[in-house]
Each structure stands twice: as C-alpha cells, then as structure tokens.
XYZ file of N, CA, C and O in Angstrom:
764
model
N -27.070 14.701 -35.262
C -26.829 15.345 -33.983
C -25.943 16.577 -34.179
O -25.061 16.603 -35.039
N -26.163 17.574 -33.363
C -25.350 18.792 -33.398
C -24.054 18.647 -32.612
O -23.199 19.524 -32.649
N -23.922 17.548 -31.872
C -22.748 17.340 -31.037
C -21.632 16.680 -31.818
O -21.859 15.789 -32.623
N -20.394 17.110 -31.554
C -19.210 16.507 -32.143
C -18.229 16.166 -31.034
O -18.124 16.905 -30.051
N -17.527 15.057 -31.198
C -16.535 14.642 -30.207
C -15.156 15.116 -30.631
O -14.766 14.995 -31.784
N -14.415 15.660 -29.667
C -13.033 16.072 -29.871
C -12.196 15.436 -28.778
O -12.732 14.915 -27.793
N -10.881 15.488 -28.926
C -9.983 14.880 -27.952
C -8.892 15.890 -27.600
O -8.314 16.518 -28.484
N -8.617 16.027 -26.289
C -7.540 16.909 -25.837
C -6.193 16.276 -26.174
O -6.135 15.109 -26.578
N -5.118 17.031 -25.980
C -3.776 16.523 -26.266
C -3.451 15.263 -25.478
O -2.723 14.399 -25.947
N -4.000 15.145 -24.269
C -3.713 13.968 -23.453
C -4.692 12.826 -23.699
O -4.665 11.822 -23.006
N -5.562 12.952 -24.705
C -6.461 11.857 -25.080
C -7.811 11.855 -24.395
O -8.575 10.905 -24.530
N -8.132 12.902 -23.641
C -9.422 12.966 -22.951
C -10.487 13.495 -23.908
O -10.336 14.563 -24.478
N -11.588 12.738 -24.073
C -12.638 13.215 -24.986
C -13.473 14.343 -24.366
O -13.672 14.380 -23.159
N -13.909 15.259 -25.226
C -14.867 16.277 -24.824
C -15.796 16.520 -26.004
O -15.531 16.058 -27.115
N -16.884 17.229 -25.761
C -17.939 17.337 -26.769
C -18.318 18.791 -26.992
O -18.337 19.582 -26.058
N -18.619 19.108 -28.252
C -18.956 20.469 -28.636
C -20.234 20.439 -29.475
O -20.356 19.650 -30.412
N -21.184 21.314 -29.109
C -22.425 21.433 -29.857
C -22.264 22.584 -30.839
O -22.189 23.748 -30.433
N -22.195 22.250 -32.135
C -21.927 23.273 -33.152
C -23.088 24.242 -33.333
O -22.902 25.349 -33.807
N -24.293 23.856 -32.911
C -25.436 24.751 -33.028
C -25.491 25.755 -31.879
O -25.672 26.942 -32.086
N -25.277 25.274 -30.638
C -25.415 26.148 -29.467
C -24.085 26.720 -28.982
O -24.074 27.652 -28.186
N -22.949 26.112 -29.397
C -21.646 26.560 -28.918
C -21.291 26.006 -27.547
O -20.255 26.329 -26.990
N -22.145 25.150 -27.000
C -21.916 24.564 -25.683
C -20.850 23.477 -25.781
O -20.778 22.744 -26.765
N -20.004 23.368 -24.756
C -19.043 22.268 -24.686
C -19.267 21.522 -23.380
O -19.781 22.073 -22.405
N -18.888 20.248 -23.372
C -19.143 19.405 -22.202
C -18.117 18.290 -22.132
O -17.710 17.742 -23.155
N -17.717 17.953 -20.907
C -16.884 16.766 -20.699
C -17.753 15.524 -20.756
O -17.277 14.445 -21.095
N -19.029 15.662 -20.387
C -19.940 14.525 -20.359
C -20.453 14.236 -21.759
O -20.858 15.148 -22.485
N -20.462 12.959 -22.134
C -20.948 12.570 -23.449
C -22.444 12.820 -23.518
O -23.200 12.333 -22.675
N -22.900 13.592 -24.511
C -24.340 13.878 -24.623
C -25.143 12.597 -24.831
O -24.666 11.650 -25.458
N -26.346 12.585 -24.300
C -27.216 11.407 -24.360
C -27.376 10.893 -25.789
O -27.342 9.688 -26.038
N -27.527 11.785 -26.762
C -27.769 11.342 -28.141
C -26.553 10.690 -28.794
O -26.680 10.039 -29.830
N -25.366 10.809 -28.206
C -24.177 10.145 -28.741
C -23.860 8.836 -28.027
O -22.979 8.091 -28.460
N -24.558 8.556 -26.947
C -24.266 7.358 -26.160
C -24.812 6.115 -26.847
O -25.892 6.127 -27.407
N -24.019 5.038 -26.751
C -24.434 3.750 -27.308
C -24.194 2.660 -26.276
O -23.378 2.814 -25.372
N -24.889 1.543 -26.414
C -24.684 0.370 -25.559
C -24.667 0.698 -24.090
O -25.558 1.364 -23.568
N -23.600 0.219 -23.390
C -23.542 0.405 -21.934
C -23.264 1.848 -21.527
O -23.326 2.190 -20.364
N -22.952 2.722 -22.499
C -22.785 4.139 -22.180
C -24.118 4.747 -21.760
O -24.155 5.763 -21.097
N -25.217 4.108 -22.167
C -26.536 4.600 -21.781
C -26.871 4.219 -20.347
O -27.876 4.629 -19.809
N -26.012 3.411 -19.749
C -26.193 3.017 -18.355
C -26.014 4.253 -17.494
O -24.908 4.748 -17.318
N -27.095 4.770 -16.984
C -27.042 6.016 -16.215
C -26.987 5.766 -14.708
O -27.188 6.677 -13.931
N -26.736 4.523 -14.317
C -26.631 4.242 -12.889
C -25.578 5.135 -12.264
O -24.495 5.308 -12.802
N -25.921 5.720 -11.145
C -24.934 6.485 -10.395
C -24.083 5.472 -9.639
O -24.583 4.510 -9.071
N -22.799 5.696 -9.673
C -21.885 4.832 -8.950
C -21.505 5.509 -7.644
O -21.534 6.734 -7.538
N -21.140 4.691 -6.668
C -20.741 5.205 -5.364
C -19.378 4.639 -4.997
O -19.046 3.510 -5.356
N -18.618 5.436 -4.292
C -17.332 4.979 -3.765
C -17.582 4.302 -2.432
O -18.229 4.869 -1.553
N -17.082 3.081 -2.286
C -17.162 2.399 -0.991
C -15.749 2.047 -0.546
O -14.856 1.842 -1.364
N -15.557 1.994 0.759
C -14.230 1.686 1.288
C -13.863 0.248 0.977
O -14.707 -0.640 0.968
N -12.554 0.060 0.702
C -12.024 -1.257 0.378
C -10.650 -1.362 1.023
O -9.815 -0.462 0.837
N -10.403 -2.448 1.744
C -9.150 -2.568 2.498
C -7.921 -2.660 1.593
O -6.832 -2.258 1.988
N -8.067 -3.151 0.372
C -6.924 -3.268 -0.541
C -6.712 -2.024 -1.391
O -5.580 -1.604 -1.627
N -7.778 -1.441 -1.895
C -7.692 -0.346 -2.866
C -7.957 1.037 -2.276
O -7.814 2.034 -2.971
N -8.387 1.110 -1.044
C -8.793 2.390 -0.454
C -10.276 2.616 -0.695
O -11.079 2.610 0.227
N -10.625 2.775 -1.981
C -12.027 2.915 -2.382
C -12.227 2.189 -3.705
O -11.330 2.167 -4.548
N -13.404 1.608 -3.872
C -13.792 1.014 -5.155
C -15.190 1.503 -5.501
O -15.942 1.970 -4.636
N -15.537 1.370 -6.769
C -16.848 1.803 -7.235
C -17.873 0.700 -7.058
O -17.575 -0.480 -7.246
N -19.086 1.103 -6.710
C -20.171 0.138 -6.537
C -21.486 0.750 -7.018
O -21.657 1.966 -6.993
N -22.384 -0.123 -7.473
C -23.724 0.299 -7.878
C -24.674 0.120 -6.699
O -24.594 -0.856 -5.956
N -25.571 1.065 -6.557
C -26.625 0.971 -5.551
C -27.630 -0.075 -6.013
O -28.076 -0.062 -7.154
N -27.993 -1.013 -5.123
C -29.008 -2.002 -5.443
C -30.323 -1.698 -4.741
O -31.365 -1.624 -5.374
N -30.255 -1.538 -3.405
C -31.481 -1.212 -2.667
C -31.133 -0.701 -1.275
O -30.044 -0.924 -0.770
N -32.097 -0.015 -0.695
C -31.942 0.474 0.667
C -32.541 -0.568 1.602
O -33.652 -1.047 1.386
N -31.804 -0.913 2.635
C -32.229 -1.950 3.574
C -33.070 -1.332 4.691
O -33.085 -0.119 4.875
N -33.771 -2.197 5.443
C -34.643 -1.730 6.516
C -33.892 -0.982 7.609
O -34.427 -0.076 8.232
N -32.630 -1.367 7.835
C -31.843 -0.706 8.886
C -31.204 0.605 8.406
O -30.439 1.229 9.128
N -31.497 1.020 7.167
C -30.962 2.264 6.635
C -29.669 2.106 5.851
O -29.194 3.044 5.231
N -29.103 0.902 5.888
C -27.879 0.680 5.117
C -28.226 0.502 3.639
O -29.377 0.288 3.280
N -27.211 0.636 2.806
C -27.387 0.460 1.363
C -26.789 -0.876 0.951
O -25.683 -1.209 1.359
N -27.517 -1.628 0.144
C -26.988 -2.837 -0.457
C -26.371 -2.422 -1.796
O -27.052 -1.823 -2.630
N -25.075 -2.701 -1.961
C -24.355 -2.279 -3.153
C -23.620 -3.465 -3.774
O -23.361 -4.470 -3.107
N -23.289 -3.309 -5.050
C -22.528 -4.324 -5.770
C -21.301 -3.665 -6.378
O -21.427 -2.683 -7.115
N -20.127 -4.203 -6.056
C -18.890 -3.628 -6.577
C -18.857 -3.725 -8.093
O -19.247 -4.746 -8.669
N -18.418 -2.670 -8.722
C -18.361 -2.581 -10.181
C -17.447 -3.659 -10.769
O -17.773 -4.282 -11.764
N -16.293 -3.885 -10.150
C -15.375 -4.929 -10.592
C -15.492 -6.103 -9.621
O -15.319 -5.934 -8.430
N -15.811 -7.257 -10.125
C -15.914 -8.448 -9.288
C -17.328 -8.773 -8.846
O -17.625 -9.910 -8.511
N -18.211 -7.791 -8.782
C -19.612 -8.038 -8.461
C -19.909 -8.401 -7.022
O -21.020 -8.827 -6.707
N -18.958 -8.209 -6.113
C -19.177 -8.541 -4.700
C -20.254 -7.619 -4.128
O -20.203 -6.408 -4.296
N -21.251 -8.221 -3.452
C -22.308 -7.431 -2.826
C -22.017 -7.262 -1.346
O -21.480 -8.155 -0.698
N -22.398 -6.099 -0.844
C -22.235 -5.844 0.588
C -23.227 -4.780 1.018
O -23.808 -4.084 0.191
N -23.410 -4.671 2.323
C -24.254 -3.619 2.886
C -23.350 -2.556 3.489
O -22.392 -2.868 4.189
N -23.669 -1.317 3.200
C -22.869 -0.198 3.667
C -23.717 0.625 4.624
O -24.770 1.138 4.249
N -23.249 0.734 5.882
C -23.947 1.581 6.848
C -23.794 3.031 6.433
O -22.839 3.390 5.754
N -24.699 3.879 6.866
C -24.662 5.307 6.522
C -24.574 5.505 5.013
O -23.796 6.317 4.517
N -25.372 4.749 4.269
C -25.368 4.829 2.816
C -25.665 6.212 2.291
O -25.204 6.582 1.211
N -26.415 7.010 3.067
C -26.734 8.361 2.629
C -25.497 9.246 2.560
O -25.527 10.309 1.952
N -24.403 8.804 3.184
C -23.182 9.598 3.199
C -22.172 9.159 2.136
O -21.072 9.686 2.064
N -22.556 8.197 1.284
C -21.649 7.735 0.240
C -21.394 8.853 -0.780
O -22.276 9.640 -1.085
N -20.198 8.872 -1.309
C -19.816 9.857 -2.320
C -20.099 9.246 -3.691
O -19.668 8.128 -3.989
N -20.814 9.986 -4.534
C -21.179 9.476 -5.853
C -20.135 9.856 -6.900
O -19.333 10.767 -6.695
N -20.182 9.142 -8.023
C -19.301 9.425 -9.157
C -20.051 9.090 -10.437
O -20.844 8.143 -10.463
N -19.833 9.866 -11.471
C -20.430 9.556 -12.768
C -19.367 8.948 -13.673
O -18.173 9.180 -13.481
N -19.806 8.188 -14.646
C -18.862 7.531 -15.563
C -18.000 8.556 -16.304
O -16.820 8.331 -16.518
N -18.587 9.687 -16.666
C -17.803 10.687 -17.409
C -16.686 11.261 -16.543
O -15.592 11.531 -17.037
N -16.927 11.432 -15.249
C -15.875 11.920 -14.348
C -14.709 10.945 -14.287
O -13.557 11.342 -14.216
N -15.037 9.667 -14.298
C -14.024 8.637 -14.123
C -13.082 8.522 -15.314
O -11.978 8.019 -15.188
N -13.509 8.981 -16.471
C -12.695 8.885 -17.681
C -11.619 9.960 -17.750
O -10.649 9.826 -18.485
N -11.780 11.018 -17.001
C -10.858 12.143 -17.080
C -9.645 11.894 -16.186
O -9.787 11.477 -15.052
N -8.472 12.144 -16.736
C -7.238 12.017 -15.963
C -6.514 13.358 -16.037
O -5.616 13.552 -16.836
N -6.943 14.286 -15.224
C -6.439 15.655 -15.283
C -4.962 15.744 -14.911
O -4.509 15.086 -13.986
N -4.243 16.624 -15.630
C -2.870 16.956 -15.256
C -2.856 17.802 -13.989
O -1.904 17.766 -13.230
N -3.931 18.574 -13.792
C -4.039 19.471 -12.641
C -5.362 19.177 -11.933
O -6.441 19.370 -12.497
N -5.268 18.722 -10.702
C -6.467 18.330 -9.952
C -7.408 19.499 -9.685
O -8.581 19.303 -9.386
N -6.914 20.725 -9.813
C -7.758 21.900 -9.632
C -8.850 21.940 -10.706
O -9.916 22.500 -10.500
N -8.623 21.314 -11.843
C -9.591 21.303 -12.941
C -10.743 20.329 -12.718
O -11.705 20.334 -13.472
N -10.656 19.507 -11.690
C -11.707 18.511 -11.441
C -13.018 19.194 -11.080
O -13.034 20.197 -10.377
N -14.106 18.617 -11.555
C -15.429 19.134 -11.238
C -15.788 18.822 -9.794
O -16.247 19.684 -9.052
N -15.605 17.574 -9.395
C -15.898 17.142 -8.032
C -14.594 16.743 -7.358
O -14.021 15.699 -7.668
N -14.147 17.588 -6.456
C -12.896 17.311 -5.752
C -13.234 16.650 -4.422
O -13.855 17.246 -3.554
N -12.847 15.395 -4.303
C -13.013 14.667 -3.053
C -11.893 13.631 -2.979
O -11.192 13.382 -3.969
N -11.712 13.069 -1.814
C -10.612 12.125 -1.597
C -10.657 10.975 -2.602
O -9.632 10.588 -3.167
N -11.837 10.450 -2.853
C -11.976 9.307 -3.737
C -11.554 9.640 -5.169
O -10.826 8.878 -5.810
N -11.996 10.794 -5.689
C -11.658 11.171 -7.055
C -10.182 11.536 -7.185
O -9.553 11.274 -8.208
N -9.620 12.131 -6.153
C -8.190 12.444 -6.184
C -7.383 11.155 -6.267
O -6.495 11.012 -7.112
N -7.708 10.194 -5.407
C -6.997 8.910 -5.428
C -7.194 8.186 -6.756
O -6.254 7.612 -7.312
N -8.414 8.226 -7.278
C -8.705 7.581 -8.567
C -7.864 8.202 -9.685
O -7.258 7.490 -10.489
N -7.809 9.526 -9.730
C -7.061 10.219 -10.779
C -5.569 9.935 -10.649
O -4.895 9.652 -11.650
N -5.042 9.988 -9.434
C -3.627 9.681 -9.229
C -3.321 8.238 -9.636
O -2.291 7.961 -10.259
N -4.223 7.314 -9.314
C -4.030 5.905 -9.678
C -4.052 5.742 -11.199
O -3.222 5.029 -11.770
N -4.996 6.400 -11.877
C -5.061 6.336 -13.344
C -3.766 6.833 -13.965
O -3.230 6.218 -14.886
N -3.293 7.968 -13.489
C -2.073 8.552 -14.041
C -0.864 7.649 -13.738
O -0.011 7.456 -14.593
N -0.820 7.091 -12.548
C 0.295 6.233 -12.140
C 0.399 4.998 -13.039
O 1.492 4.606 -13.433
N -0.734 4.396 -13.380
C -0.706 3.201 -14.231
C -0.216 3.514 -15.641
O 0.192 2.617 -16.366
N -0.234 4.801 -16.017
C 0.280 5.231 -17.325
C 1.681 5.836 -17.199
O 2.144 6.533 -18.093
N 2.345 5.579 -16.061
C 3.681 6.113 -15.769
C 3.717 7.631 -15.739
O 4.769 8.244 -15.953
N 2.590 8.262 -15.452
C 2.540 9.717 -15.273
C 2.605 9.969 -13.766
O 1.583 10.061 -13.098
N 3.824 10.054 -13.260
C 4.013 10.099 -11.806
C 3.875 11.499 -11.226
O 3.820 11.655 -10.018
N 3.836 12.524 -12.085
C 3.689 13.899 -11.619
C 2.287 14.407 -11.919
O 1.762 14.203 -13.009
N 1.683 15.087 -10.932
C 0.359 15.681 -11.093
C 0.353 17.023 -10.370
O 0.842 17.128 -9.243
N -0.195 18.029 -11.027
C -0.310 19.352 -10.400
C -1.562 19.421 -9.523
O -2.573 18.804 -9.814
N -1.449 20.216 -8.467
C -2.597 20.700 -7.700
C -2.345 22.204 -7.607
O -1.734 22.685 -6.668
N -2.770 22.903 -8.647
C -2.442 24.321 -8.752
C -0.948 24.478 -8.940
O -0.369 23.929 -9.874
N -0.295 25.187 -8.016
C 1.150 25.394 -8.115
C 1.945 24.313 -7.385
O 3.172 24.322 -7.412
N 1.251 23.388 -6.755
C 1.896 22.291 -6.024
C 2.062 21.108 -6.973
O 1.195 20.837 -7.802
N 3.167 20.401 -6.854
C 3.419 19.219 -7.671
C 3.397 17.988 -6.777
O 4.150 17.912 -5.809
N 2.534 17.042 -7.102
C 2.481 15.763 -6.396
C 3.301 14.773 -7.217
O 3.129 14.672 -8.437
N 4.181 14.050 -6.547
C 5.028 13.065 -7.218
C 4.836 11.714 -6.546
O 4.895 11.612 -5.320
N 4.592 10.680 -7.343
C 4.450 9.324 -6.822
C 5.679 8.516 -7.215
O 6.137 8.598 -8.357
N 6.193 7.733 -6.294
C 7.370 6.911 -6.560
C 6.968 5.761 -7.478
O 6.157 4.930 -7.108
N 7.557 5.686 -8.690
C 7.167 4.627 -9.619
C 7.807 3.272 -9.293
O 7.426 2.258 -9.863
N 8.769 3.247 -8.405
C 9.496 2.034 -8.027
C 10.129 1.355 -9.239
O 10.266 0.133 -9.284
N 10.470 2.162 -10.246
C 11.193 1.679 -11.419
C 11.785 2.897 -12.122
O 11.368 4.030 -11.872
N 12.759 2.660 -12.980
C 13.358 3.755 -13.732
C 12.444 4.148 -14.890
O 11.963 3.284 -15.623
N 12.216 5.440 -15.031
C 11.432 5.970 -16.140
C 12.293 6.976 -16.896
O 13.096 7.681 -16.284
N 12.112 7.095 -18.191
C 12.929 8.036 -18.981
C 12.421 9.471 -18.850
O 12.017 10.097 -19.819
N 12.445 9.992 -17.618
C 11.901 11.326 -17.350
C 12.963 12.401 -17.186
O 12.624 13.577 -17.059
N 14.221 12.015 -17.151
C 15.259 12.971 -16.790
C 16.391 13.015 -17.819
O 17.517 13.317 -17.489
N 16.106 12.730 -19.059
C 17.108 12.735 -20.122
C 17.380 14.169 -20.565
O 16.565 15.067 -20.332
N 18.507 14.403 -21.223
C 18.776 15.748 -21.754
C 17.671 16.244 -22.703
O 17.329 17.423 -22.691
N 17.098 15.347 -23.488
C 16.021 15.746 -24.409
C 14.796 16.227 -23.639
O 14.173 17.235 -24.005
N 14.453 15.540 -22.566
C 13.306 15.947 -21.734
C 13.621 17.282 -21.064
O 12.792 18.185 -21.027
N 14.829 17.410 -20.538
C 15.235 18.654 -19.883
C 15.063 19.844 -20.816
O 14.472 20.859 -20.441
N 15.542 19.715 -22.040
C 15.466 20.839 -22.981
C 14.026 21.166 -23.371
O 13.712 22.314 -23.663
N 13.146 20.190 -23.383
C 11.739 20.456 -23.705
C 11.073 21.349 -22.663
O 10.134 22.072 -22.960
N 11.545 21.291 -21.421
C 10.924 22.043 -20.333
C 11.528 23.435 -20.119
O 10.995 24.219 -19.358
N 12.628 23.763 -20.778
C 13.245 25.069 -20.593
C 12.320 26.165 -21.073
O 11.845 26.146 -22.206
N 12.052 27.109 -20.200
C 11.258 28.301 -20.509
C 9.887 27.963 -21.100
O 9.405 28.641 -21.999
N 9.293 26.932 -20.596
C 7.931 26.571 -20.989
C 7.012 26.857 -19.816
O 7.394 26.741 -18.657
N 5.805 27.210 -20.098
C 4.857 27.523 -19.042
C 4.166 26.300 -18.479
O 4.190 25.218 -19.059
N 3.543 26.497 -17.358
C 2.804 25.471 -16.628
C 1.710 24.849 -17.501
O 1.433 23.669 -17.410
N 1.090 25.630 -18.368
C -0.021 25.139 -19.173
C 0.429 24.451 -20.460
O -0.320 23.724 -21.073
N 1.681 24.679 -20.869
C 2.168 24.126 -22.134
C 2.661 22.691 -22.017
O 2.630 21.955 -22.990
N 3.151 22.311 -20.863
C 3.820 21.019 -20.709
C 3.150 20.185 -19.622
O 2.561 20.721 -18.683
N 3.266 18.858 -19.741
C 2.732 17.990 -18.684
C 3.472 18.243 -17.366
O 4.616 18.707 -17.377
N 2.856 17.919 -16.247
C 3.504 18.135 -14.951
C 4.865 17.433 -14.874
O 5.027 16.312 -15.348
N 5.828 18.120 -14.296
C 7.177 17.562 -14.142
C 7.916 18.423 -13.127
O 7.671 19.621 -13.009
N 8.855 17.835 -12.439
C 9.667 18.569 -11.476
C 10.453 19.677 -12.178
O 10.758 20.709 -11.589
N 10.757 19.491 -13.461
C 11.474 20.523 -14.205
C 10.665 21.810 -14.332
O 11.232 22.892 -14.423
N 9.348 21.723 -14.352
C 8.525 22.936 -14.403
C 8.682 23.755 -13.134
O 8.713 24.984 -13.181
N 8.777 23.080 -12.011
C 8.961 23.769 -10.730
C 10.307 24.475 -10.729
O 10.418 25.653 -10.366
N 11.344 23.767 -11.155
C 12.689 24.357 -11.203
C 12.734 25.525 -12.187
O 13.317 26.580 -11.893
N 12.101 25.355 -13.342
C 12.100 26.415 -14.350
C 11.357 27.650 -13.846
O 11.811 28.781 -14.060
N 10.238 27.443 -13.170
C 9.473 28.583 -12.640
C 10.299 29.339 -11.604
O 10.308 30.583 -11.590
N 11.003 28.622 -10.732
C 11.843 29.282 -9.727
C 12.991 30.036 -10.401
O 13.299 31.176 -10.038
N 13.597 29.435 -11.395
C 14.705 30.072 -12.120
C 14.233 31.339 -12.824
O 14.879 32.381 -12.759
N 13.078 31.270 -13.486
C 12.534 32.441 -14.176
C 12.196 33.551 -13.182
O 12.378 34.729 -13.474
N 11.709 33.171 -11.995
C 11.384 34.178 -10.979
C 12.646 34.881 -10.486
O 12.631 36.086 -10.223
N 13.733 34.141 -10.368
C 15.006 34.750 -9.977
C 15.464 35.736 -11.053
O 15.878 36.858 -10.752
N 15.358 35.323 -12.315
C 15.799 36.186 -13.417
C 14.950 37.448 -13.535
O 15.478 38.538 -13.752
N 13.642 37.300 -13.398
C 12.761 38.454 -13.617
C 12.636 39.341 -12.381
O 12.508 40.558 -12.516
N 12.670 38.759 -11.203
C 12.465 39.552 -9.994
C 13.711 39.817 -9.195
O 13.719 40.658 -8.294
N 14.773 39.069 -9.478
C 16.022 39.264 -8.763
C 15.973 38.830 -7.308
O 16.842 39.193 -6.526
N 14.948 38.065 -6.926
C 14.833 37.621 -5.535
C 15.078 36.123 -5.444
O 14.758 35.369 -6.360
N 15.599 35.714 -4.297
C 15.810 34.298 -4.052
C 14.472 33.566 -4.044
O 13.433 34.128 -3.686
N 14.515 32.311 -4.424
C 13.336 31.460 -4.434
C 13.606 30.243 -3.574
O 14.750 29.862 -3.352
N 12.528 29.608 -3.104
C 12.698 28.358 -2.344
C 11.715 27.341 -2.857
O 10.640 27.669 -3.356
N 12.098 26.075 -2.734
C 11.258 24.950 -3.137
C 11.199 24.001 -1.951
O 12.240 23.615 -1.406
N 10.008 23.642 -1.548
C 9.808 22.716 -0.423
C 9.550 21.330 -0.974
O 8.664 21.142 -1.821
N 10.324 20.362 -0.511
C 10.141 18.963 -0.899
C 9.789 18.210 0.374
O 10.524 18.258 1.352
N 8.670 17.511 0.331
C 8.201 16.811 1.523
C 7.686 15.440 1.143
O 7.144 15.244 0.062
N 7.864 14.474 2.019
C 7.306 13.155 1.771
C 8.159 12.068 2.404
O 9.246 12.324 2.922
N 7.650 10.840 2.340
C 8.336 9.714 2.961
C 9.652 9.403 2.270
O 10.621 9.053 2.906
N 9.669 9.483 0.929
C 10.898 9.119 0.230
C 11.680 10.343 -0.204
O 12.652 10.238 -0.920
N 11.242 11.539 0.171
C 11.929 12.762 -0.231
C 12.622 13.379 0.914
O 13.459 14.177 0.949
C-alpha cells in the first residue's frame, strides 16, 4: 500500500499517501482490518443520562421512525424523525481536537463528544478559536505548578496544549507589543 500511518503529538493517527501526497484523518480502506471495515454509519440519538449516544441504523419503520441499536449496551429503540438524525463516522470519533475549530463536522453532538473525551483524559481546557472552554474536573490536577507556568511563557497558541496560561500570556504580550489595555471575560456557573 502507498499509505502510511503517522501520529500527531497528541496521539491522533493520520494517514499519508507517499505516491499521491494526499493526507487524511480517515483510515484508508486498504489499511483497515477486522471491525475497522465496519462501514456502518452511526447516528447520535438523545439519551437522558449522557445527552447523546451513538446508535446503528437497523431499519426504517412504517410510521417513518428509525429502529436503531445503541452502540454500547445494544438497547434498541425507535426514533421519530429519523431523517433528522445527525450522523458520525468512526474516524471522526477517534479525534480529540485541542481546538474545536479544526473539526470537520461541527455539531452539538460532536462538540460534547470531544469535550467528554478530553475530560476523561484530564484535559479540561479546549480551544474554540480564540475562546477557551474550561470544564471543572472536581479534583485537583497538576496544572498550575511553577514548571507548567514556565512552559507557557511566550509560547504561541499552536505550540502548547490549551490552558488558561495561554490566554494570560496572549493578553500580556498584547500589552507589551501594542501598549493598550487588554480584557479577559470569564463566564460560567463556577466562574
């Protein structure tokens, strides 16, 4: 195969075709094995505990609803207005972007999924362009040590993982270079 797998700094796989120069986040068909060849499109369905969960389409019912099976647990249900379900591919689900602007399909379900993935890895900060989303970890994390602070000094948005220190550093640099006051807006239930 002309395709080769590489991994980003944060562990996300991507693929490069050495013959054509094409790159892709999606694993090429010729590299897929076992259940990776499962090309079923998954759909997000509402769930009272999780917000949304993934489900496989089974069949369309006579009343127009979709019969689906939840990916985890296998619970089957009928979903009204099945034509309005939001789809997701397996390759999309593997990506845990530092910046949600980089997402291919931006929708409520994928945003929540990405934030949940990052949260389970204690990555409580996520960029949305120049905006920083912060989730309360409800535990102490080693995010504010002197060593961490020094790593973020005079580093750019693209060089370092999302952190509140990047916001502070950007404002400080803007004051130094432009001589104008800066402001930072903090909003939220616990802020």
